[in-house]
mmCIF file of C-alpha atoms in Angstrom:
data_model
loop_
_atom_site.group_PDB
_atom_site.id
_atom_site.type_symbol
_atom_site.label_atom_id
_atom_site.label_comp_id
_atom_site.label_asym_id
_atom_site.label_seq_id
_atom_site.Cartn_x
_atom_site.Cartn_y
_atom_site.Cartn_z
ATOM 1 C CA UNK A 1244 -9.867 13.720 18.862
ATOM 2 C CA UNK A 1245 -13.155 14.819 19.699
ATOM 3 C CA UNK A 1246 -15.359 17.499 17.097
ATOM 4 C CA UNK A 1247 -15.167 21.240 18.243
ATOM 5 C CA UNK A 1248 -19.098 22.230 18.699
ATOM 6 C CA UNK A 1249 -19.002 26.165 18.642
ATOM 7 C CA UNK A 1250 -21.303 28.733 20.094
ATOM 8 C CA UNK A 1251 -23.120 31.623 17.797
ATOM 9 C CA UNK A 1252 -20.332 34.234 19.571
ATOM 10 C CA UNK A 1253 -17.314 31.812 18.767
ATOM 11 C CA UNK A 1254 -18.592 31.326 15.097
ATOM 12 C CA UNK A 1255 -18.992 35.093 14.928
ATOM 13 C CA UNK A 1256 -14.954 35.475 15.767
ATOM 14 C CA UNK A 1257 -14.654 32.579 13.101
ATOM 15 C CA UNK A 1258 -16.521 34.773 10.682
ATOM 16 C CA UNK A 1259 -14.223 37.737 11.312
ATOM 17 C CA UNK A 1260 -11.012 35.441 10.468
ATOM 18 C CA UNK A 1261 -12.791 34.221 7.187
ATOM 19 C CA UNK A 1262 -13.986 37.534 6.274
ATOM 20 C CA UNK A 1263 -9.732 38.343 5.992
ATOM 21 C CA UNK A 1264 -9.327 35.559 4.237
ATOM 22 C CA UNK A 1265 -12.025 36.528 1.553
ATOM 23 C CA UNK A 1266 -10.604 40.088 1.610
ATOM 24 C CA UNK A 1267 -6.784 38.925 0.575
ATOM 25 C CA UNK A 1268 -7.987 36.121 -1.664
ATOM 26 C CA UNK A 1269 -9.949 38.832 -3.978
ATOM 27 C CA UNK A 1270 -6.850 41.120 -3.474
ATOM 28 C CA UNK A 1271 -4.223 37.886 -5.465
ATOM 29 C CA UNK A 1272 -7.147 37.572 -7.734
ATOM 30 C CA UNK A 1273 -6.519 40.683 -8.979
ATOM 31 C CA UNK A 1274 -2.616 40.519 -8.744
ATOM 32 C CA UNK A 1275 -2.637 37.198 -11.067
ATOM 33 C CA UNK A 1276 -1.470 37.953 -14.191
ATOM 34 C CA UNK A 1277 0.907 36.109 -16.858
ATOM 35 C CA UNK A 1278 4.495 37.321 -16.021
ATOM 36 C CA UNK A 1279 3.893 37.355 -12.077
ATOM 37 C CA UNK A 1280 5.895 34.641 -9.749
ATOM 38 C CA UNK A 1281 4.384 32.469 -7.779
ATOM 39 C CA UNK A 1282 6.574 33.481 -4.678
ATOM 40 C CA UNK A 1283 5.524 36.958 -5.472
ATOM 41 C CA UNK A 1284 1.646 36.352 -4.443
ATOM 42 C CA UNK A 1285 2.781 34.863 -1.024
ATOM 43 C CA UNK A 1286 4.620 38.232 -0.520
ATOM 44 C CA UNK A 1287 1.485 39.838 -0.928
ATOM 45 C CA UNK A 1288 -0.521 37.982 0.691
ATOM 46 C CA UNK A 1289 1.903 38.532 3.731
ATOM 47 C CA UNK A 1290 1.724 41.922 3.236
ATOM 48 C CA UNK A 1291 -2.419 42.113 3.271
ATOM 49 C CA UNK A 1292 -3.311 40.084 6.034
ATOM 50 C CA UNK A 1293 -0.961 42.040 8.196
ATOM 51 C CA UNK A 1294 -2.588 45.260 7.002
ATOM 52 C CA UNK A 1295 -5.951 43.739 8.464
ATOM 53 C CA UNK A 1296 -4.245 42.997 11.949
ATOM 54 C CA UNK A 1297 -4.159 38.671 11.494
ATOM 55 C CA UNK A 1298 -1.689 36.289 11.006
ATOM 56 C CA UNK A 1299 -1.167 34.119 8.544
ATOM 57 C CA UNK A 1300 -2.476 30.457 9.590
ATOM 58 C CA UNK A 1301 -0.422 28.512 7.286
ATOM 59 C CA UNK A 1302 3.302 30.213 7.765
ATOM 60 C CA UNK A 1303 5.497 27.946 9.641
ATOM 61 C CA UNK A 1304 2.382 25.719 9.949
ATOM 62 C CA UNK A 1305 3.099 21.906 11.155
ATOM 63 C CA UNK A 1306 -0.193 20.318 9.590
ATOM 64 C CA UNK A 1307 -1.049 16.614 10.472
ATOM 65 C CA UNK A 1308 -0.431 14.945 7.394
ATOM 66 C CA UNK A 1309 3.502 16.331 7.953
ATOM 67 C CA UNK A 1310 6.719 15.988 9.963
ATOM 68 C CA UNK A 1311 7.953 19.821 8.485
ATOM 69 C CA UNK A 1312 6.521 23.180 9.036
ATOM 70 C CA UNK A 1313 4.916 24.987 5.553
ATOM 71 C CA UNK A 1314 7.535 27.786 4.843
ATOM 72 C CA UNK A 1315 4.787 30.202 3.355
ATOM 73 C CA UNK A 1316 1.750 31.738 3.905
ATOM 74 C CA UNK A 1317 -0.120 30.968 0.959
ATOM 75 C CA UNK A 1318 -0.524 27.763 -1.428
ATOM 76 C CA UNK A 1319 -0.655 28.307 -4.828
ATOM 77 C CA UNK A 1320 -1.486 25.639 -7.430
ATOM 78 C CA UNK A 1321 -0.499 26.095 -11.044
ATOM 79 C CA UNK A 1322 -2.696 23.701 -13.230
ATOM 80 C CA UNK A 1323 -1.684 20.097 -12.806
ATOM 81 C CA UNK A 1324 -1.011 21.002 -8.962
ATOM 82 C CA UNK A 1325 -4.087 20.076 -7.209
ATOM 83 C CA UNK A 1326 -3.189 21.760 -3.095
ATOM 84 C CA UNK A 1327 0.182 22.594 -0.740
ATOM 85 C CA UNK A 1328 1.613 24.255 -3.857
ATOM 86 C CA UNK A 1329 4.563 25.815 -2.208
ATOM 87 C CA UNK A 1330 5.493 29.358 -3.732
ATOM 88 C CA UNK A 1331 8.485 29.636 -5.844
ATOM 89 C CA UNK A 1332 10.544 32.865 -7.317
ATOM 90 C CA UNK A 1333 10.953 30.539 -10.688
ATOM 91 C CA UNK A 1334 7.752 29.675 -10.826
ATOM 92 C CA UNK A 1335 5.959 32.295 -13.328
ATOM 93 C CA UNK A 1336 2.398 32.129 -14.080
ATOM 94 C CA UNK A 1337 1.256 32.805 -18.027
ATOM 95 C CA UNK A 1338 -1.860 32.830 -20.082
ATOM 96 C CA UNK A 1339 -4.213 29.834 -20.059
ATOM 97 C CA UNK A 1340 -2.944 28.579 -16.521
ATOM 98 C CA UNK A 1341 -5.407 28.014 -13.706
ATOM 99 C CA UNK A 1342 -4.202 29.189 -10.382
ATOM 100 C CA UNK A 1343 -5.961 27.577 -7.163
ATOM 101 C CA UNK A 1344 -5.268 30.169 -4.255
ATOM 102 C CA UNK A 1345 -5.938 28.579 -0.486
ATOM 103 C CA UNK A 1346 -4.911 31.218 2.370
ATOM 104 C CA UNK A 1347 -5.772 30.752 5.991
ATOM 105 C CA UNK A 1348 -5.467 33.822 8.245
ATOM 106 C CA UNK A 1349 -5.596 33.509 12.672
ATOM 107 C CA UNK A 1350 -7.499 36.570 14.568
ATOM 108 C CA UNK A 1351 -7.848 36.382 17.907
ATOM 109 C CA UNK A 1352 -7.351 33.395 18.369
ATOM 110 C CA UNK A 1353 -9.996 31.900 15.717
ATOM 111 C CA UNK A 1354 -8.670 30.768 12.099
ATOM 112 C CA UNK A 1355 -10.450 31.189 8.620
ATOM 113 C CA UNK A 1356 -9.816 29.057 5.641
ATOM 114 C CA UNK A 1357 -10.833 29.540 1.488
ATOM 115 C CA UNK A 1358 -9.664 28.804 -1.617
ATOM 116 C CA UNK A 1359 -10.386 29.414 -4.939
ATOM 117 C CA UNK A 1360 -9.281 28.965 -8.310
ATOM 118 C CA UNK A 1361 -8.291 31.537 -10.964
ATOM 119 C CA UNK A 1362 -7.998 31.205 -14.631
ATOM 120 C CA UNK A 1363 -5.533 33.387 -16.473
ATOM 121 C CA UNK A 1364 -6.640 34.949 -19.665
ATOM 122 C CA UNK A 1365 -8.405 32.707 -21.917
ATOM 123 C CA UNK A 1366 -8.138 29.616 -20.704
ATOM 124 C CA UNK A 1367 -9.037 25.842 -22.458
ATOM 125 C CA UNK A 1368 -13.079 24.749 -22.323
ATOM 126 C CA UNK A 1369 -12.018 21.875 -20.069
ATOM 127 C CA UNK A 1370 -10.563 24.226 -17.933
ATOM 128 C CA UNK A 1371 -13.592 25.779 -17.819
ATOM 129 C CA UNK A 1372 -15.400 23.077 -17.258
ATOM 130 C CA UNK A 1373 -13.112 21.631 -14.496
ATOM 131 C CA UNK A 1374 -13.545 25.530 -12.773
ATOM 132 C CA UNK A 1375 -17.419 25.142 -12.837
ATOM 133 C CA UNK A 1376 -17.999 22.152 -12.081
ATOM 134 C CA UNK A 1377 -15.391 22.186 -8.544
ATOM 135 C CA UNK A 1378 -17.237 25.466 -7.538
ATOM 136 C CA UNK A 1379 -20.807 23.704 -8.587
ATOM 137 C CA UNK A 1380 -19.844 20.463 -5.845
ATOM 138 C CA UNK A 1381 -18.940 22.994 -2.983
ATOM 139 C CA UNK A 1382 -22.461 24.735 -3.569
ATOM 140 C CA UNK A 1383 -24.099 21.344 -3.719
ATOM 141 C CA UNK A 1384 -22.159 20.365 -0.730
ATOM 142 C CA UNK A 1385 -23.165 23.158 1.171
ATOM 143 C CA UNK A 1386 -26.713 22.600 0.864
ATOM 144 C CA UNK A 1387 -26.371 19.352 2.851
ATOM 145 C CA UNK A 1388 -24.542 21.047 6.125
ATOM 146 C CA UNK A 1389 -27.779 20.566 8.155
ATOM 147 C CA UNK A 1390 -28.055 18.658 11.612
ATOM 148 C CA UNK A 1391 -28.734 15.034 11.453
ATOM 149 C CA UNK A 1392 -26.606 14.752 7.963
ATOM 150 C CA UNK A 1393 -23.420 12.767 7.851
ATOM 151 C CA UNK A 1394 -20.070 13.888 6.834
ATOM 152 C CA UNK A 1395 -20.804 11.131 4.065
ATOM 153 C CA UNK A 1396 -23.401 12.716 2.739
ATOM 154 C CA UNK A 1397 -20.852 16.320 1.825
ATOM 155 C CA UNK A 1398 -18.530 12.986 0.718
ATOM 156 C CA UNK A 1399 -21.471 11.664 -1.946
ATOM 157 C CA UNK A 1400 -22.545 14.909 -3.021
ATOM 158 C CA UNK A 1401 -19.171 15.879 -4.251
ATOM 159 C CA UNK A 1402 -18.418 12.575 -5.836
ATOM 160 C CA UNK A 1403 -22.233 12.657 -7.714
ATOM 161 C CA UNK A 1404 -21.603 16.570 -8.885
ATOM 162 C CA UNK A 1405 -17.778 15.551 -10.121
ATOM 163 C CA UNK A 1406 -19.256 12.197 -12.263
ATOM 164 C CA UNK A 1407 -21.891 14.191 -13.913
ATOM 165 C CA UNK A 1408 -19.493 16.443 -15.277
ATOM 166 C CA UNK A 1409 -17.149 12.982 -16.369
ATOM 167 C CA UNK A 1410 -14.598 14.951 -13.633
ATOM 168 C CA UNK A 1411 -12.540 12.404 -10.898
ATOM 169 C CA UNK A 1412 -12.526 13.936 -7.078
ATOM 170 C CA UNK A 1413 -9.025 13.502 -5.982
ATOM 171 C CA UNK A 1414 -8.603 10.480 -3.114
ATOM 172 C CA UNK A 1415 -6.809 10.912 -0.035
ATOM 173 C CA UNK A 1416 -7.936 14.732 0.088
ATOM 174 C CA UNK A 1417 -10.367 16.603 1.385
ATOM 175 C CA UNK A 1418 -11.949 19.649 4.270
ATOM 176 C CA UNK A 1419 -11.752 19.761 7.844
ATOM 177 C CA UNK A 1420 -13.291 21.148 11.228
ATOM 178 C CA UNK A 1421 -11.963 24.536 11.707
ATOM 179 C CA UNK A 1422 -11.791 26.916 14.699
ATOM 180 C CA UNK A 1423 -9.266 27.787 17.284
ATOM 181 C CA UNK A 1424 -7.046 25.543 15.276
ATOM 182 C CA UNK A 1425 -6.729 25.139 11.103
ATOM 183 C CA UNK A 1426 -7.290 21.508 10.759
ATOM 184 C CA UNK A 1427 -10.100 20.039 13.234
ATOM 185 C CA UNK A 1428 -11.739 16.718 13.355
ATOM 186 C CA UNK A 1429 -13.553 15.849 11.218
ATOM 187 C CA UNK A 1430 -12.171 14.960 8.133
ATOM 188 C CA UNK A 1431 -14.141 15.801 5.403
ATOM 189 C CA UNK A 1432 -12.559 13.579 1.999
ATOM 190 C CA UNK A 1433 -13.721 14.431 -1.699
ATOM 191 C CA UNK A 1434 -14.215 10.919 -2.289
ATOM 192 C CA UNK A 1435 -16.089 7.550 -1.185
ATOM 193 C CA UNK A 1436 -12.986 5.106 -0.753
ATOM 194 C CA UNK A 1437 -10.754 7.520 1.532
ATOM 195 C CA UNK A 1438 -14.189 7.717 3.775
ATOM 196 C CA UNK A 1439 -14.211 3.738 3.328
ATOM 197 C CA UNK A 1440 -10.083 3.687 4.570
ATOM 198 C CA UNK A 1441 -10.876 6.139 7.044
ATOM 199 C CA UNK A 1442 -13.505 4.219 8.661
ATOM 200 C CA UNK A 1443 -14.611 7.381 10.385
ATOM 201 C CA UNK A 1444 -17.971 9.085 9.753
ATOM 202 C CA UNK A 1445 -19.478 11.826 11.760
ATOM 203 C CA UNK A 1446 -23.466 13.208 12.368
ATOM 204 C CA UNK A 1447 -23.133 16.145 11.879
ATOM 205 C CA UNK A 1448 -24.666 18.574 14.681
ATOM 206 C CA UNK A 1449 -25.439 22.076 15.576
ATOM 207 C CA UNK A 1450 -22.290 24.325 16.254
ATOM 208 C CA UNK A 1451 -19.772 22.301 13.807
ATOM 209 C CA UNK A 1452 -17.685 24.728 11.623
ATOM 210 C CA UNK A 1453 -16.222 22.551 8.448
ATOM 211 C CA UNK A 1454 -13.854 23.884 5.792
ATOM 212 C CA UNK A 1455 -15.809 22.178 2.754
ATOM 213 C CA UNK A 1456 -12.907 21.878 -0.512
ATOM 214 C CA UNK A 1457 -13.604 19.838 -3.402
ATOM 215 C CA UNK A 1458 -10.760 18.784 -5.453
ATOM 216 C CA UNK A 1459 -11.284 17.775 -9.013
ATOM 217 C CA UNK A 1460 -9.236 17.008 -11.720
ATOM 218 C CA UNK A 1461 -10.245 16.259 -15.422
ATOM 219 C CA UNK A 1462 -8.274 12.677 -15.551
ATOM 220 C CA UNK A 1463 -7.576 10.661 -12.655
ATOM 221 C CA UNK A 1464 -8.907 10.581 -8.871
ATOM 222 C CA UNK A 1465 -4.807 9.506 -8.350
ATOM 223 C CA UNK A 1466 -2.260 12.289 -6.801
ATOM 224 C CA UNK A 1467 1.633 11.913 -6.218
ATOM 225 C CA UNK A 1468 3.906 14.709 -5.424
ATOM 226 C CA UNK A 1469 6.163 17.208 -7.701
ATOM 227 C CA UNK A 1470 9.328 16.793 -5.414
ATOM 228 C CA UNK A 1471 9.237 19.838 -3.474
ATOM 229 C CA UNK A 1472 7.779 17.441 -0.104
ATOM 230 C CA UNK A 1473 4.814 19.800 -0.011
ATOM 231 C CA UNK A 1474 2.817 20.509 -3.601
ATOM 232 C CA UNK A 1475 0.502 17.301 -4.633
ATOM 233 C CA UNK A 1476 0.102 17.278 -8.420
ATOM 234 C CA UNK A 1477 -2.375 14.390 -10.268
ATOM 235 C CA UNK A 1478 -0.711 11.612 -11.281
ATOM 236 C CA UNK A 1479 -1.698 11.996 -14.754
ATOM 237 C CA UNK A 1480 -0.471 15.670 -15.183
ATOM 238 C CA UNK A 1481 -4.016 16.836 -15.768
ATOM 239 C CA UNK A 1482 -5.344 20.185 -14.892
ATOM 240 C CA UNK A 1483 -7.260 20.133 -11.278
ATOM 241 C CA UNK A 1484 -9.084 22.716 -9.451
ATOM 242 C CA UNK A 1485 -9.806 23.961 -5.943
ATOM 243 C CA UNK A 1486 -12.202 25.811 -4.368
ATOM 244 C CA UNK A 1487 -13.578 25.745 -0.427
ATOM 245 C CA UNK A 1488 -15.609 27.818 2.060
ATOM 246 C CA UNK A 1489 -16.007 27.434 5.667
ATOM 247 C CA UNK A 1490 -19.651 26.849 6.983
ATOM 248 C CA UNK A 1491 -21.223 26.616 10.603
ATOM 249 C CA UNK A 1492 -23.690 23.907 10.643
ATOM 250 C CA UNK A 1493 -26.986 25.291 12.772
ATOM 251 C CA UNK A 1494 -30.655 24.794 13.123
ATOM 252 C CA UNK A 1495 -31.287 27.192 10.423
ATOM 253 C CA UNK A 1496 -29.507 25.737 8.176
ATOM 254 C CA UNK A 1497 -26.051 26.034 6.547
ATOM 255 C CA UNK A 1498 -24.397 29.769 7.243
ATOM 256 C CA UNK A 1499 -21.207 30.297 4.630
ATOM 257 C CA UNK A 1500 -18.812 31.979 6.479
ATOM 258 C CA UNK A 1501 -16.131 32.704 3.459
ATOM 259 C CA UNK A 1502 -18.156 33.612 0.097
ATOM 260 C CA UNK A 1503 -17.112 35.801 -2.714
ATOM 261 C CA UNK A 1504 -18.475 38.214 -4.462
ATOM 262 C CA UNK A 1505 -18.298 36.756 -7.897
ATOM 263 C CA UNK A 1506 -17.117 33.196 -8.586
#
């Protein structure tokens, strides 16, 4: 499949979708709280994007890596859970948890895709650590979304930012192309060896809109599945975290098209 080069006007209607996404993101943020279900922040996020006239990209979603469709419009990723946690009415989050959030919203016609990660309360210093340093390899991994870079390049920058911090990017994960559709060529992995399996690596060029989400987790680059054919966990049980923006690659450099307001 061939990489979706976008025009200024078609990354403006881009914009528009991520700028819904950013909106009902901050609104969960302020929802999560110990005592509060899972299941309950996919009802609300539901309810917001269809205040702001979108759909949600992700409900009854067929993604590539599946043969089912997701059942929800939101993932949400309790602590161990690294992405595709599926929302569930028993599933209640409590102080010291940290919460990665990844909504995708459709407007006319053009998708937008974020995530972020939210701790509850006090949370542990590793936690901590874990939260800083995911959001520090997007930001480093940004800076590298010029013309005439490689995908491999967002792929080494992520891995270098994770190892200084003694923090494993997950394998077999990673961002995408994003536009008319939620998951675009190219792939975009968090680490080295699923670009070496994937033997695919892509200039990248003026007009490409990637969804950039580093994955970390504090003891093992390993994942493996909770059961529920849709939430990944690390295979260790160790705490991971999430965060991603979407960015149009142009002339003038880098132009983040989901950003928020305050970590």
């Amino acid at each position: 499949m061939a990489v979706e080069l976008y025009s200024f006007k078609e990354i403006e209607k881009i914009r528009r979708a991520c700028k819904v996404v950013v909106e009902v993101l901050e609104v969960l943020k302020r929802h999560i709280k110990p005592g509060i279900s899972t299941y309950e922040l996919d009802l609300i996020a539901r309810e917001e994007v269809k205040k702001r006239g979108a759909k949600p990209a992700f409900l009854n979603y067929k993604p590539p890596f599946s043969d089912e469709r997701f059942p929800a419009s939101l993932c949400v990723s309790v602590n161990e859970a690294v992405v595709h946690g599926l929302p569930k009415r028993e599933q209640v989050i409590k102080e010291g948890d940290i919460v990665s959030l990844d909504f995708g919203a459709v407007l006319d016609g053009y998708a937008g895709d974020s995530a972020i990660t939210v701790a509850v309360g006090k949370v542990s210093p590793e936690k901590e650590l874990l939260m800083k340093a995911t959001k520090e390899a997007l930001e480093e991994a940004v800076k590298v979304c010029m013309p005439g870079n490689w995908v491999s390049d967002i792929v080494d920058v992520i891995y270098k930012t994770a190892r200084k911090y003694g923090l494993y990017p997950l394998k077999n994960l990673g961002g995408h192309g994003i536009g008319r559709k939620v998951h675009e060529e190219p792939f975009i992995p968090n680490h080295p060896e699923t670009l070496k399996q994937e033997k695919k690596d892509y200039k990248l060029r003026q007009g490409m809109v990637l969804a950039i989400e580093p994955m970390l987790a504090l003891g093992t680059d390993e994942i493996s599945h909770d059961g529920d054919r849709w939430t990944v966990v690390t295979a260790d049980g160790s705490p991971s975290a999430h965060y991603e923006y979407v960015v149009a690659v142009t002339k003038q450099g880098p132009m983040v098209l989901t950003e928020f307001s305050d970590g």
